[in-house]
């Protein structure tokens, strides 16, 4: 054994030492793994402290260590710390192995004997593995200064403006005709009740006018190639049938268009728009979109009213979808959320009972620019409700639908209660399971609502019906609920019910994730690199996430994430060059048979097939070292650096302690 | 060297079907070269010989032993050790000796279950429900039959092996080439490869030698060979029939796929691949074209016997070697 291995066992205060006899583990390694090359084994209170790191560095220099194994926490946390320590002492950082005896051992065991023995096994695996490590050099690549921002909701807008203001180019792609996202649909925002449009539209205008932002609305990303610093993206610019160079945004075409269509997107089905339209007056960009599916000319071949009246001749019925290609260095995804489909809870009567509304419908109903001009009225369009029930947690915190809390519905329900009070004077009942108001100013808002006289009924609504059982229920919607505070079933008749539906991942989140090489959690939200310490980065270098696509959150949190993602992006652009992990897969061209099993598997599209030579190859710049192809290649032709067969099998042998007690030959 | 000056040759069959012996005889007139260059001292299937004759030989006195068959019982192990001691070059010959082959599929069941199956099936006449016993006393004395081990092992799990020659059975042209090589070595015209080398086979895979056209694979349904007309040009796996060619060591010249039949993996894992079944399983499951769990289940149901399909040859040589119950009932 020619390697000289140093072993360092961390106490992590009592985090590890509480359940693992760390001194014993170190002593054991020094004696039992000596024949495997361990020349020194130490334990220390906090290996990650500068004193702990210095221990390693001193040993590298004085004992000439050629390999280092640290038994401490998860590599997610401190791999870089210990690699850097090795590097500073002149040892190639990739010759260091961090094994987790905290997350994978001390934290999940209570018995010290078990914890200690298991730690020895884990450490033994690390020692066997590190022997096979190779010295590696990180790859350096230049970084393109442009950034793609996908989704123009508040999170995407914030991110785009921060980057553009820092002086770097941004390409913003928004699927709808206008940016603004859901926030543009609201009248007031909790907890301050400031007018949503008043705070949002200046930002939208900034995006539209910014010299560093190229805004593509009515567009979608269709292809993503490349890797951090060097992505090539293809954007499908859907045909608007309006030549934006000529259009002045005067709106005459919209006014003259005779065709009305129910607006399911912006007006949540409560209002109508024209076949040629901008979703709302302050839309950015100002250019209308012609909805070819509903346009009379496209259906019947005649009309062209818009074309006739357009003063600049901007209408072009022959416009085709265009595919535009861009090079960008980094990508921020901010595609937001969708509302839980309340039809999935049939007992709440939505779609069947006219005055049961979704929360988004109520946002439009209460919006001064909405279909009723902000008048809160029932389906007949004139009568104001005298009593309103607001149901919290619809589709959230329920195993049958979504187990998670949608985080904004309590506050949004309180906001609604306030608006109903203020505008109609109606009696309001809020039905809640728990009230959750944890952010700044939120609890105060709740107190205010209590003072305004809103009734709070604690209990999960069982049923909403119009069938009359008791006097006083005629012509009403009856909310059946168990009031858990008084322990009684109650039937509360109201005129209008608002269902505070939860937030859900967009229906196409999985496809978007696949397109960008990201992954989604079981709930369907996109996964961040670390839930606490790296909430806007993803496992794919160069791709950030911000806002509700990462999980339900309110506007302040979405804005914070947008800004955080932008800061990360700008930081990288300013480095001009970045180093990427050298953990990569390679195909041994002699062993590859060209069976093409691997060809379609790479989530980063890193594998290409050479038709002429009948072999596959991995592009090291694209490969993220995920290991999918390595596992799939039946010929064993693909090796992952850092995860070679030798390394993995040696680690298994170590874990099984075969290095210390030679496996007795199988009993006869 | 013996009286006639020729180096000695031996061949032995342990747990095996006899196909390997036939493959050796199937080298036609090349067998005369064997006779011309070697003295055959031990080859139970072809000539009479007694174990005690081998026991009496000097250690290392046999130049070349081709050992086929897996180690199933104490007799297999005894002879393996004996031949190891007596031979200069010990070759694990054929799939059974290399990786356990079909006999090792028994590693998924305890011996008792195997015996029960063999001695109680409808076609078995066994009214007293008897089982073979290692020793039986008869008036003439003690009778002895070999004792079955709980699991089947490969040759190199029992003794040190010099070379590995895969195949079920090894192709005759490969055997002939190996014999040629040894003769050339004897004549000083060639050198033996390093110990541990796989001989009589290629370094890549059956796919590599297969002439069929291939594309990116999207499998929506697994079919069995009897249910499809195999397209003569296209990769068989792409047609939904599991072909083991992508995971199997080259050497046969892709005979099966050329004949319209899927490769069943008899040449064992490709160079450097450790667990044939695991390799092939991950590969095959990787190309299932669905993201829906129920649909994937349905597609997988098209593989009626996964263990037999993926571990037909490599059970004893695999990482796990045997299933838990087989290990436990020692
Ligand atoms: C009824 C209701 C009321 C609310 N009221 C408040 C409130 O008062 N205060 C508060 O703080 N929070 C409130 N919220 C929460 C608030 O809506 C969110 O925090 C906010 O919308 C998150 O912004 P976002 O940018 O992440 O997502 P979104 O607003 O959903 O924006 C995402 C954008 O991305 C676009 N997009 C989606 N997919 C693609 C794609 N594939 N390609 C291109 N573009 C795409 C969409 O068209 C959209 O423009 C409320 C939520 C609800 C349900
Ligand atoms: S042509 Fe279509 S979009 Fe233009 S005015 Fe007529 S219906 Fe409206
Ligand atoms: S390891 Fe293979 S599958 Fe994973 S990123 Fe690299 S090339 Fe793609
Ligand atoms: S799976 Fe392996 S053998 Fe098949 S094409 Fe890919 S690298 Fe080559
Ligand atoms: S999988 Fe079978 S048929 Fe397809 S290329 Fe390989 S050997 Fe040929």
Coordinates of C-alpha atoms in Angstrom, one line a residue, chain A residues 106 197 216 252 334 415 428 447 574 588 627 657:
Chain A
X106 CA -25.4 9.9 14.8
X197 CA -51.4 47.7 -10.0
X216 CA -40.5 38.5 -25.7
X252 CA -58.3 50.8 -32.2
X334 CA -39.9 32.1 -12.5
X415 CA -57.8 40.4 2.8
X428 CA -68.4 37.7 6.9
X447 CA -56.0 41.5 14.8
X574 CA -18.6 39.4 -13.0
X588 CA -14.5 4.3 -23.4
X627 CA -24.4 9.0 -13.3
X657 CA -15.5 -4.5 6.7

